[in-house]
Amino acid sequence: MKKASHISFFILLITGILINSCQEKSAKVYTEADVNIIPKVAHLNITEGVFRFNENTVFVVSNDEQKQAVKLLIDKFKNAANWDLKITTKTPTSNYISLETDNSLEQEAYTINASTNHVVVKASSTSGFLYAIQSLRQLLPVEIESDTLIKNIDWEIPNVQIADSPRFKWRGLMLDLSRHFFGKNYIKETIDMLALHKMNILHLHLVDDQGWRIEIKKYPKLTEVGAWRVDQEHLPWNARKDNNPDEKGTYGGFLTQKELKEIVAYAATKGVEVIPEIEMPAHVSSAIAAYPELSCHGEQIAVPSGALWPITDIYCVGKESTFEFLENVLLEVMDIFPSKYIHIGGDEATKTNWEVCPHCKKRIAVEKLENVEELQSYFIKRIEKFINSKGKKLIGWDEILEGGLAPEATVMSWRGVKGGVEAAKHGNDAIMSPVGYCYFDYYQGTPDLEPKAAGPVTTVSKVYQFEPIVGELTQEEEKHILGGQANVWAEHIPTEEHSQYMIFPRLTALSEALWSPKEKRNWNDFSGRLKSIMNRFEYLDVNYAKSAYIINSKVKTDIQSKSVAITLQNEFPDSDIRYVLNDADLNSEAIPFTEPIVVNKTTVIKASLFEADKPINHVFKETITFHKGVASKVDYVTNYHERYQGSQAFNLVNTLRGSKDFRDGRWQAWLNKDAKVVIDLGEEKNISKVTIGSMVNQKNSVYYPTEINVLLSDDNENFTEVGKIEKPFKVYNEPKLKDFSIDFEAQKARYIKVEAKINKSDIKVKEAWIFIDEILID
């Protein structure tokens, strides 16, 4: 008895030690702030305790689809923990994750109920189980993404109850493979990242003027000729010359039908549907280069190597052989892609050839059409009828609305949301993909600090603001808005690394805008979770942009005190930004930024994001240049354009210089007229120099002035010219900034008149903008 008592005491002692040890290991108390799932789940409840994975944890499944879903986590643990976790069909007493079918849940919905002993996942579909596993993945420490062994880490998740489902059914990304070709492996990597973000559509832009990227066995020249162009990759996209049709192309590539079927099958295991886009009737120079008879004129052309505008070489709608060709192509496409939808483009067709083509004119007469717009509608409707006959649905860009919308067509609205609204009001489905939020070929931050891109700046925080449902729709019409999509046009994106950089983390923001309940979306909350997923990107070796960390400034001019207040910020509200002035050392003398920095003389500001008391990322530097005209009254003899007002009345004398992004709010602009202003210094001052800050961006019809005049006056009536610059027109392929300075003998004056002109006859354009950010007076 005595011996037994000692043994009992020993057992109790060991048990107590184990209990205490477990309690110590579970000491962390989880809160909602510790749950960094993106996109944000619809419903979340956290209870006390954790579920801890170990080498004996098993997954309980009842079918192959569930087995495929859990394979993701099994593979992750194999790499990061060196565990070979098992799958079983029998439920043990504890330490398991079970997947159970619940047909009461919606198609993509799932629930997770995690307790200390086990985790129960429920869904009604394969996609629901896949999304649940992605959420479990994001509940685990970010080190789960490591492809090498991680030691001394607790692989645990909090005890949670999650009920989640998407707000929109279309959550897409388009990859342009035509302007620059990206291969099978990169597409698969992109699919993996879509799955992580619970995105369910990959739209492949397989055909455009600059390259045909899909094997069509009935028409081998489409890839023999159309997939290759003369290599002008050393030149800017907009500066490439027309090619000789007889010169063999060496840049390009295409995906075989076998490769595409492999991509489609791989995507299906990740819950992603692949949608092919076969452009028509325009953006098809690559097809016409291979088969000239498809055009109205039938002449041989080359596959263009760069920018092409206007797009006049388009399919001839008057020839029956055109429709025979397209139907044969679409039959092979449908054999590859089991998707519900076929995207046919339908955008940016310049119809000048149709207007004179005898075949097209005959088609207009026979079909009793009014004009070439109705001819395009005839074309789209005929193609739709063929696609519908094969059990598929047609998608087109919003230009397919022109001339009359096809009965069952889905509109992808890119020129804002207007096209999507019109389609929904017509009773057709629509997918919102407005250029201002969803074009991921645009810059993500200050253009000077970013790789080459198109268009203005679309930050990750702006993408997060995207809302597919606009207020003018009724409840019934809203049901026609399927969701949204990002587009990555590749004119300026030559490599896969660059493509990935443009996508992430903006796709992260878009995923939440399309999945999560609108009322749950909050930038401050999201930005914290964004940092967590960026840490995952590091382990996953994703080339993501860190532009959101880059510091920028806002400057406010005080007219009374003739001072300016500078606010430093990036996209993260809790950033530790520190700064110094002039020659102070940023490493040792930095001051935490807490309120606007007020200066009244020329000052250099340097700033950085700090981490662990050390500057990280790009160092911000801006010189606030005070001159004799700062905060002076400006009389606009010719008013600036309403689209580019800058900070209005004092924009030209507020010390704030513009960037190469002419939409950054720091520029004023004049369209097709001279820029004429008079600056009132308030009193006579000695003046010997006037500098005008300008820019050129000829792709967007922004030109340097060809003539600048400076005149002085002491009464605002009688002006004397003191200097002139005449600058002959020159072609610039890239945006540039330039200060035009006019020096003259020092003299007293109160009023300075500046006139900037463009001689449109010299540059031979219909539209010419002058942009000015500052007029400096010394």
Short mmCIF file of C-alpha atoms in Angstrom, two decimals, residues 244-696:
data_model
loop_
_atom_site.label_atom_id
_atom_site.label_comp_id
_atom_site.label_asym_id
_atom_site.label_seq_id
_atom_site.Cartn_x
_atom_site.Cartn_y
_atom_site.Cartn_z
CA ASN A 244 8.83 44.28 -92.97
CA PRO A 245 6.49 41.28 -93.54
CA ASP A 246 9.39 39.41 -95.14
CA GLU A 247 11.63 39.73 -92.06
CA LYS A 248 11.48 36.67 -89.83
CA GLY A 249 10.33 37.21 -86.27
CA THR A 250 12.49 35.90 -83.44
CA TYR A 251 10.72 37.17 -80.30
CA GLY A 252 7.64 35.33 -79.08
CA GLY A 253 6.34 31.90 -78.25
CA PHE A 254 3.08 30.07 -77.73
CA LEU A 255 1.43 27.44 -75.58
CA THR A 256 0.62 24.09 -77.10
CA GLN A 257 -2.79 22.55 -76.62
CA LYS A 258 -1.19 19.96 -74.38
CA GLU A 259 0.36 22.66 -72.19
CA LEU A 260 -2.90 24.58 -71.98
CA LYS A 261 -4.84 21.46 -70.98
CA GLU A 262 -2.24 20.85 -68.28
CA ILE A 263 -2.72 24.42 -67.01
CA VAL A 264 -6.51 24.03 -67.01
CA ALA A 265 -6.30 20.74 -65.09
CA TYR A 266 -3.84 22.20 -62.58
CA ALA A 267 -6.06 25.24 -62.03
CA ALA A 268 -9.06 23.00 -61.36
CA THR A 269 -7.23 21.40 -58.42
CA LYS A 270 -6.82 24.89 -56.96
CA GLY A 271 -10.42 26.03 -57.45
CA VAL A 272 -9.53 28.30 -60.36
CA GLU A 273 -11.38 28.39 -63.69
CA VAL A 274 -9.32 29.39 -66.74
CA ILE A 275 -11.11 31.65 -69.24
CA PRO A 276 -9.57 32.00 -72.72
CA GLU A 277 -9.73 35.27 -74.64
CA ILE A 278 -9.58 35.06 -78.43
CA GLU A 279 -9.71 38.66 -79.67
CA MET A 280 -12.04 39.66 -82.52
CA PRO A 281 -12.74 41.56 -84.71
CA ALA A 282 -9.78 43.85 -83.84
CA HIS A 283 -6.40 43.32 -82.12
CA VAL A 284 -5.74 40.53 -84.63
CA SER A 285 -2.74 41.71 -86.69
CA SER A 286 -0.95 38.50 -85.67
CA ALA A 287 -3.70 36.41 -87.31
CA ILE A 288 -3.83 38.58 -90.43
CA ALA A 289 -0.02 38.37 -90.74
CA ALA A 290 -0.47 34.59 -90.91
CA TYR A 291 -3.59 34.60 -93.12
CA PRO A 292 -3.92 37.96 -95.00
CA GLU A 293 -7.19 36.89 -96.60
CA LEU A 294 -8.90 37.40 -93.22
CA SER A 295 -8.70 41.19 -93.65
CA CYS A 296 -10.69 43.42 -95.97
CA HIS A 297 -7.77 44.29 -98.24
CA GLY A 298 -6.02 40.90 -98.18
CA GLU A 299 -2.53 42.43 -98.18
CA GLN A 300 0.45 40.90 -96.39
CA ILE A 301 1.31 42.63 -93.08
CA ALA A 302 3.88 41.97 -90.36
CA VAL A 303 3.28 41.13 -86.72
CA PRO A 304 3.89 44.50 -85.03
CA SER A 305 6.63 44.68 -82.42
CA GLY A 306 5.16 47.50 -80.37
CA ALA A 307 2.43 50.10 -80.12
CA LEU A 308 -0.21 50.07 -82.82
CA TRP A 309 -2.85 52.78 -83.19
CA PRO A 310 -5.35 53.09 -84.72
CA ILE A 311 -6.13 49.41 -85.18
CA THR A 312 -7.38 49.25 -88.77
CA ASP A 313 -6.24 45.75 -89.80
CA ILE A 314 -9.24 43.83 -88.49
CA TYR A 315 -11.24 40.81 -89.60
CA CYS A 316 -13.44 41.33 -92.65
CA VAL A 317 -17.05 40.80 -91.55
CA GLY A 318 -18.29 40.68 -95.13
CA LYS A 319 -16.55 37.39 -95.99
CA GLU A 320 -18.15 34.11 -94.97
CA SER A 321 -14.66 32.61 -94.88
CA THR A 322 -13.92 34.84 -91.86
CA PHE A 323 -16.71 33.21 -89.87
CA GLU A 324 -15.63 29.74 -91.02
CA PHE A 325 -12.11 30.49 -89.73
CA LEU A 326 -13.33 31.85 -86.40
CA GLU A 327 -15.73 28.98 -85.77
CA ASN A 328 -13.00 26.44 -86.45
CA VAL A 329 -10.65 28.28 -84.08
CA LEU A 330 -13.31 28.46 -81.37
CA LEU A 331 -14.06 24.74 -81.68
CA GLU A 332 -10.44 23.93 -80.85
CA VAL A 333 -10.43 26.50 -78.05
CA MET A 334 -13.54 24.93 -76.52
CA ASP A 335 -11.92 21.53 -76.65
CA ILE A 336 -9.06 22.85 -74.51
CA PHE A 337 -11.04 24.98 -72.08
CA PRO A 338 -14.09 23.47 -70.35
CA SER A 339 -14.92 26.91 -68.95
CA LYS A 340 -18.45 28.25 -69.01
CA TYR A 341 -17.27 31.44 -70.74
CA ILE A 342 -15.33 32.35 -73.87
CA HIS A 343 -13.99 35.93 -74.00
CA ILE A 344 -13.93 37.40 -77.52
CA GLY A 345 -12.54 40.88 -76.80
CA GLY A 346 -14.55 43.09 -79.14
CA ASP A 347 -12.71 46.30 -78.22
CA GLU A 348 -11.00 49.19 -80.01
CA ALA A 349 -11.97 48.27 -83.58
CA THR A 350 -11.26 51.12 -86.00
CA LYS A 351 -13.78 50.42 -88.76
CA THR A 352 -12.40 52.55 -91.61
CA ASN A 353 -11.69 49.48 -93.76
CA TRP A 354 -15.23 48.23 -93.23
CA GLU A 355 -16.57 51.54 -94.54
CA VAL A 356 -14.93 51.06 -97.95
CA CYS A 357 -14.74 47.26 -98.19
CA PRO A 358 -17.16 45.93 -100.87
CA HIS A 359 -17.72 42.74 -98.88
CA CYS A 360 -18.64 44.67 -95.73
CA LYS A 361 -20.81 47.14 -97.64
CA LYS A 362 -22.69 44.23 -99.16
CA ARG A 363 -23.15 42.67 -95.69
CA ILE A 364 -24.57 45.96 -94.40
CA ALA A 365 -27.02 46.10 -97.29
CA VAL A 366 -28.11 42.46 -97.10
CA GLU A 367 -28.59 42.54 -93.32
CA LYS A 368 -30.28 45.98 -93.54
CA LEU A 369 -27.85 47.58 -91.13
CA GLU A 370 -27.49 51.32 -90.66
CA ASN A 371 -23.72 51.67 -90.31
CA VAL A 372 -20.46 49.98 -89.34
CA GLU A 373 -21.36 50.17 -85.63
CA GLU A 374 -24.35 47.97 -86.34
CA LEU A 375 -22.07 45.77 -88.44
CA GLN A 376 -19.92 45.19 -85.36
CA SER A 377 -23.07 44.33 -83.39
CA TYR A 378 -24.04 41.88 -86.16
CA PHE A 379 -20.59 40.29 -85.87
CA ILE A 380 -20.76 39.94 -82.07
CA LYS A 381 -24.30 38.55 -82.14
CA ARG A 382 -23.39 36.00 -84.79
CA ILE A 383 -20.35 34.83 -82.84
CA GLU A 384 -22.43 34.71 -79.66
CA LYS A 385 -25.04 32.52 -81.38
CA PHE A 386 -22.30 30.07 -82.36
CA ILE A 387 -20.77 30.06 -78.85
CA ASN A 388 -24.19 29.59 -77.25
CA SER A 389 -24.90 26.66 -79.57
CA LYS A 390 -21.93 24.88 -77.97
CA GLY A 391 -23.25 25.44 -74.44
CA LYS A 392 -20.93 28.38 -73.70
CA LYS A 393 -21.45 32.06 -72.87
CA LEU A 394 -19.76 35.05 -74.50
CA ILE A 395 -17.86 37.80 -72.67
CA GLY A 396 -16.65 40.98 -74.36
CA TRP A 397 -15.15 44.31 -73.35
CA ASP A 398 -17.69 47.10 -73.01
CA GLU A 399 -17.33 48.12 -76.68
CA ILE A 400 -19.66 45.23 -77.52
CA LEU A 401 -22.46 47.52 -76.36
CA GLU A 402 -21.94 49.65 -79.48
CA GLY A 403 -24.59 49.14 -82.13
CA GLY A 404 -26.71 46.95 -79.85
CA LEU A 405 -25.83 44.36 -77.20
CA ALA A 406 -26.00 40.64 -77.94
CA PRO A 407 -28.89 38.99 -76.04
CA GLU A 408 -26.94 36.89 -73.54
CA ALA A 409 -23.50 38.48 -73.69
CA THR A 410 -21.64 39.36 -70.49
CA VAL A 411 -19.99 42.78 -70.53
CA MET A 412 -16.56 43.31 -68.98
CA SER A 413 -16.59 47.01 -68.17
CA TRP A 414 -13.13 48.59 -68.37
CA ARG A 415 -13.81 52.23 -69.35
CA GLY A 416 -15.11 52.96 -65.87
CA VAL A 417 -18.27 51.24 -64.63
CA LYS A 418 -20.68 52.83 -67.11
CA GLY A 419 -20.66 49.85 -69.49
CA GLY A 420 -21.38 47.44 -66.66
CA VAL A 421 -24.25 49.59 -65.41
CA GLU A 422 -25.73 49.81 -68.91
CA ALA A 423 -25.48 46.02 -69.33
CA ALA A 424 -27.12 45.37 -65.94
CA LYS A 425 -29.96 47.75 -66.74
CA HIS A 426 -30.38 45.90 -70.05
CA GLY A 427 -30.69 42.61 -68.14
CA ASN A 428 -27.22 41.31 -69.10
CA ASP A 429 -24.52 40.18 -66.69
CA ALA A 430 -21.46 42.38 -66.16
CA ILE A 431 -18.00 42.14 -64.65
CA MET A 432 -16.49 45.36 -63.36
CA SER A 433 -12.87 45.97 -64.30
CA PRO A 434 -12.53 49.79 -64.36
CA VAL A 435 -9.21 51.15 -65.51
CA GLY A 436 -8.86 53.46 -62.48
CA TYR A 437 -8.84 50.59 -59.96
CA CYS A 438 -8.17 47.35 -61.81
CA TYR A 439 -5.41 47.99 -64.35
CA PHE A 440 -2.34 46.50 -62.72
CA ASP A 441 -0.02 47.60 -65.52
CA TYR A 442 -0.22 51.09 -63.93
CA TYR A 443 2.39 52.38 -61.50
CA GLN A 444 2.03 51.40 -57.85
CA GLY A 445 3.98 54.34 -56.43
CA THR A 446 6.04 57.35 -57.46
CA PRO A 447 7.00 56.63 -61.11
CA ASP A 448 10.60 57.73 -60.54
CA LEU A 449 10.99 54.87 -58.04
CA GLU A 450 9.11 52.18 -59.94
CA PRO A 451 9.92 49.93 -62.89
CA LYS A 452 8.49 51.04 -66.24
CA ALA A 453 4.70 50.97 -66.28
CA ALA A 454 1.74 52.42 -68.12
CA GLY A 455 -0.71 55.09 -67.08
CA PRO A 456 -1.00 56.87 -63.72
CA VAL A 457 -0.42 55.63 -60.17
CA THR A 458 -2.85 53.05 -58.78
CA THR A 459 -1.77 52.32 -55.22
CA VAL A 460 -2.69 49.25 -53.22
CA SER A 461 -4.89 51.43 -51.00
CA LYS A 462 -6.77 52.71 -54.04
CA VAL A 463 -7.38 49.16 -55.25
CA TYR A 464 -8.78 48.40 -51.80
CA GLN A 465 -11.41 51.11 -52.35
CA PHE A 466 -12.78 49.32 -55.45
CA GLU A 467 -16.53 48.76 -55.26
CA PRO A 468 -18.26 46.84 -58.09
CA ILE A 469 -21.79 47.85 -57.04
CA VAL A 470 -22.66 51.46 -57.80
CA GLY A 471 -25.59 53.32 -56.28
CA GLU A 472 -27.66 53.83 -59.41
CA LEU A 473 -28.59 50.14 -59.73
CA THR A 474 -31.75 48.58 -58.32
CA GLN A 475 -31.55 45.44 -56.20
CA GLU A 476 -32.61 43.33 -59.18
CA GLU A 477 -30.02 44.99 -61.44
CA GLU A 478 -27.27 44.46 -58.84
CA LYS A 479 -27.71 40.71 -59.25
CA HIS A 480 -26.27 41.07 -62.76
CA ILE A 481 -22.93 42.35 -61.41
CA LEU A 482 -20.96 39.11 -61.19
CA GLY A 483 -17.92 40.67 -59.56
CA GLY A 484 -14.63 42.20 -60.61
CA GLN A 485 -11.27 41.53 -62.19
CA ALA A 486 -7.74 42.92 -62.39
CA ASN A 487 -6.00 43.20 -65.75
CA VAL A 488 -2.23 43.01 -66.26
CA TRP A 489 -1.57 44.33 -69.77
CA ALA A 490 2.01 43.54 -70.70
CA GLU A 491 3.17 46.21 -73.15
CA HIS A 492 5.69 47.49 -70.59
CA ILE A 493 6.15 44.21 -68.71
CA PRO A 494 8.83 42.14 -70.48
CA THR A 495 9.56 39.53 -67.79
CA GLU A 496 7.70 37.20 -65.47
CA GLU A 497 9.42 38.79 -62.46
CA HIS A 498 8.14 42.20 -63.54
CA SER A 499 4.65 40.80 -64.07
CA GLN A 500 4.57 39.33 -60.58
CA TYR A 501 5.78 42.64 -59.14
CA MET A 502 2.87 44.46 -60.77
CA ILE A 503 0.31 42.00 -59.42
CA PHE A 504 1.28 41.81 -55.75
CA PRO A 505 0.22 43.07 -53.29
CA ARG A 506 -2.50 44.84 -55.30
CA LEU A 507 -4.22 41.51 -55.94
CA THR A 508 -4.28 41.03 -52.16
CA ALA A 509 -6.32 44.22 -51.82
CA LEU A 510 -8.61 43.27 -54.69
CA SER A 511 -9.27 39.83 -53.22
CA GLU A 512 -10.73 41.40 -50.08
CA ALA A 513 -12.77 43.93 -52.08
CA LEU A 514 -14.39 41.05 -53.98
CA TRP A 515 -14.73 38.44 -51.22
CA SER A 516 -15.42 40.12 -47.89
CA PRO A 517 -18.65 41.78 -46.72
CA LYS A 518 -18.55 45.46 -47.60
CA GLU A 519 -19.15 46.50 -43.98
CA LYS A 520 -16.14 44.44 -42.83
CA ARG A 521 -13.69 46.29 -45.05
CA ASN A 522 -11.44 48.77 -43.26
CA TRP A 523 -8.06 49.97 -44.55
CA ASN A 524 -6.46 50.34 -41.12
CA ASP A 525 -7.41 46.76 -40.26
CA PHE A 526 -6.44 45.42 -43.67
CA SER A 527 -3.06 47.16 -43.75
CA GLY A 528 -2.01 45.27 -40.60
CA ARG A 529 -2.96 41.95 -42.14
CA LEU A 530 -1.27 43.00 -45.39
CA LYS A 531 2.09 43.13 -43.57
CA SER A 532 1.55 39.53 -42.43
CA ILE A 533 0.86 38.24 -45.92
CA MET A 534 3.88 40.15 -47.21
CA ASN A 535 5.93 38.05 -44.78
CA ARG A 536 4.43 34.97 -46.44
CA PHE A 537 5.44 36.39 -49.81
CA GLU A 538 9.03 36.49 -48.56
CA TYR A 539 8.98 32.75 -47.79
CA LEU A 540 7.17 32.04 -51.06
CA ASP A 541 9.81 33.98 -53.02
CA VAL A 542 7.16 36.25 -54.53
CA ASN A 543 8.58 39.35 -56.20
CA TYR A 544 6.07 41.74 -54.67
CA ALA A 545 6.12 45.55 -54.66
CA LYS A 546 7.01 47.38 -51.45
CA SER A 547 5.69 50.65 -52.86
CA ALA A 548 3.14 51.01 -50.05
CA TYR A 549 6.04 51.64 -47.65
CA ILE A 550 7.49 54.49 -49.73
CA ILE A 551 7.11 57.90 -48.13
CA ASN A 552 5.49 60.77 -50.00
CA SER A 553 4.51 64.27 -48.99
CA LYS A 554 1.57 66.61 -48.96
CA VAL A 555 2.29 70.32 -48.85
CA LYS A 556 -0.10 73.06 -47.74
CA THR A 557 0.72 76.70 -48.37
CA ASP A 558 -0.16 79.38 -45.79
CA ILE A 559 -0.70 82.61 -47.69
CA GLN A 560 -0.62 84.92 -44.67
CA SER A 561 2.67 83.69 -43.23
CA LYS A 562 4.12 82.70 -46.61
CA SER A 563 5.13 79.34 -45.19
CA VAL A 564 4.41 75.76 -46.13
CA ALA A 565 3.48 72.78 -43.98
CA ILE A 566 4.71 69.37 -45.10
CA THR A 567 3.00 66.13 -44.10
CA LEU A 568 4.94 62.88 -44.51
CA GLN A 569 3.05 59.65 -45.04
CA ASN A 570 2.97 56.25 -46.66
CA GLU A 571 0.06 53.83 -47.04
CA PHE A 572 0.41 52.27 -43.59
CA PRO A 573 -1.24 54.37 -40.85
CA ASP A 574 1.02 53.10 -38.03
CA SER A 575 4.33 53.74 -39.79
CA ASP A 576 7.35 54.95 -37.84
CA ILE A 577 8.46 57.79 -40.13
CA ARG A 578 11.39 59.92 -39.03
CA TYR A 579 13.02 62.91 -40.70
CA VAL A 580 15.84 65.43 -40.64
CA LEU A 581 16.29 68.86 -42.19
CA ASN A 582 19.08 70.02 -44.46
CA ASP A 583 22.47 68.46 -43.60
CA ALA A 584 21.44 66.55 -40.44
CA ASP A 585 22.26 62.84 -40.39
CA LEU A 586 19.25 60.58 -40.89
CA ASN A 587 20.83 57.65 -39.01
CA SER A 588 21.65 59.50 -35.81
CA GLU A 589 19.56 62.69 -35.71
CA ALA A 590 16.17 61.64 -37.08
CA ILE A 591 13.04 63.13 -35.50
CA PRO A 592 9.79 61.11 -35.32
CA PHE A 593 7.19 62.66 -37.61
CA THR A 594 4.12 63.52 -35.53
CA GLU A 595 2.81 66.77 -37.02
CA PRO A 596 3.28 68.83 -40.20
CA ILE A 597 6.75 70.33 -40.64
CA VAL A 598 6.43 74.11 -41.14
CA VAL A 599 9.18 75.89 -43.09
CA ASN A 600 9.52 79.42 -44.46
CA LYS A 601 12.82 79.20 -46.28
CA THR A 602 14.45 76.82 -48.72
CA THR A 603 14.75 73.52 -46.86
CA VAL A 604 15.83 69.99 -47.67
CA ILE A 605 13.75 67.30 -45.97
CA LYS A 606 15.03 63.73 -45.75
CA ALA A 607 12.91 60.98 -44.25
CA SER A 608 12.75 57.22 -43.93
CA LEU A 609 10.63 54.48 -42.53
CA PHE A 610 12.30 53.16 -39.37
CA GLU A 611 12.36 49.68 -37.93
CA ALA A 612 14.28 48.76 -34.77
CA ASP A 613 15.57 52.36 -34.71
CA LYS A 614 17.20 51.98 -38.12
CA PRO A 615 16.12 53.50 -41.46
CA ILE A 616 14.79 50.98 -43.95
CA ASN A 617 13.45 51.11 -47.48
CA HIS A 618 13.86 54.08 -49.81
CA VAL A 619 15.02 57.41 -48.36
CA PHE A 620 12.57 60.21 -49.17
CA LYS A 621 14.17 63.50 -50.13
CA GLU A 622 12.44 66.71 -51.17
CA THR A 623 13.70 70.25 -51.46
CA ILE A 624 11.16 72.93 -50.61
CA THR A 625 12.47 75.81 -52.70
CA PHE A 626 11.43 79.24 -51.51
CA HIS A 627 11.57 81.97 -54.09
CA LYS A 628 10.29 85.53 -54.33
CA GLY A 629 6.95 84.41 -55.74
CA VAL A 630 5.93 81.91 -53.03
CA ALA A 631 2.30 82.39 -51.96
CA SER A 632 1.85 85.38 -54.26
CA LYS A 633 -1.44 86.15 -55.98
CA VAL A 634 -1.76 84.54 -59.42
CA ASP A 635 -4.06 85.99 -62.07
CA TYR A 636 -4.93 83.37 -64.68
CA VAL A 637 -5.25 85.25 -67.96
CA THR A 638 -6.13 81.91 -69.55
CA ASN A 639 -7.64 79.50 -67.09
CA TYR A 640 -6.29 76.02 -66.48
CA HIS A 641 -8.30 72.95 -67.51
CA GLU A 642 -10.85 71.61 -65.02
CA ARG A 643 -9.28 68.13 -65.13
CA TYR A 644 -5.88 69.32 -63.90
CA GLN A 645 -6.37 72.05 -61.31
CA GLY A 646 -3.52 71.22 -58.93
CA SER A 647 -4.08 73.12 -55.68
CA GLN A 648 -5.92 75.79 -57.70
CA ALA A 649 -5.18 79.48 -57.04
CA PHE A 650 -1.66 79.07 -55.58
CA ASN A 651 -0.53 75.90 -57.34
CA LEU A 652 2.16 77.67 -59.39
CA VAL A 653 3.68 79.38 -56.32
CA ASN A 654 3.34 76.78 -53.54
CA THR A 655 6.91 75.31 -53.78
CA LEU A 656 5.45 71.86 -54.56
CA ARG A 657 6.99 70.16 -57.57
CA GLY A 658 5.20 67.57 -59.66
CA SER A 659 6.29 64.04 -60.54
CA LYS A 660 6.20 62.25 -63.88
CA ASP A 661 2.68 61.17 -62.98
CA PHE A 662 0.75 64.10 -64.45
CA ARG A 663 -2.29 63.02 -62.43
CA ASP A 664 -0.53 63.43 -59.07
CA GLY A 665 -2.46 66.59 -58.20
CA ARG A 666 0.59 68.86 -58.39
CA TRP A 667 0.17 70.05 -61.98
CA GLN A 668 -2.00 72.57 -63.74
CA ALA A 669 -2.67 72.09 -67.43
CA TRP A 670 -3.92 73.93 -70.50
CA LEU A 671 -5.46 72.12 -73.47
CA ASN A 672 -5.09 73.51 -77.00
CA LYS A 673 -4.41 77.05 -75.77
CA ASP A 674 -1.59 79.15 -74.44
CA ALA A 675 -0.88 79.19 -70.71
CA LYS A 676 -0.86 82.84 -69.62
CA VAL A 677 -0.57 83.97 -65.99
CA VAL A 678 0.41 87.12 -64.12
CA ILE A 679 2.04 86.80 -60.70
CA ASP A 680 1.59 89.72 -58.29
CA LEU A 681 4.49 89.89 -55.82
CA GLY A 682 2.60 92.45 -53.71
CA GLU A 683 5.48 94.91 -53.95
CA GLU A 684 8.40 95.68 -56.21
CA LYS A 685 11.29 93.25 -55.88
CA ASN A 686 14.63 92.80 -57.61
CA ILE A 687 14.25 90.00 -60.18
CA SER A 688 16.83 88.41 -62.47
CA LYS A 689 15.50 84.92 -63.23
CA VAL A 690 12.21 83.15 -63.89
CA THR A 691 11.99 79.33 -64.07
CA ILE A 692 9.01 77.39 -65.41
CA GLY A 693 8.64 73.73 -64.44
CA SER A 694 7.13 71.62 -67.23
CA MET A 695 6.84 68.07 -68.42
CA VAL A 696 6.50 65.97 -71.58
#
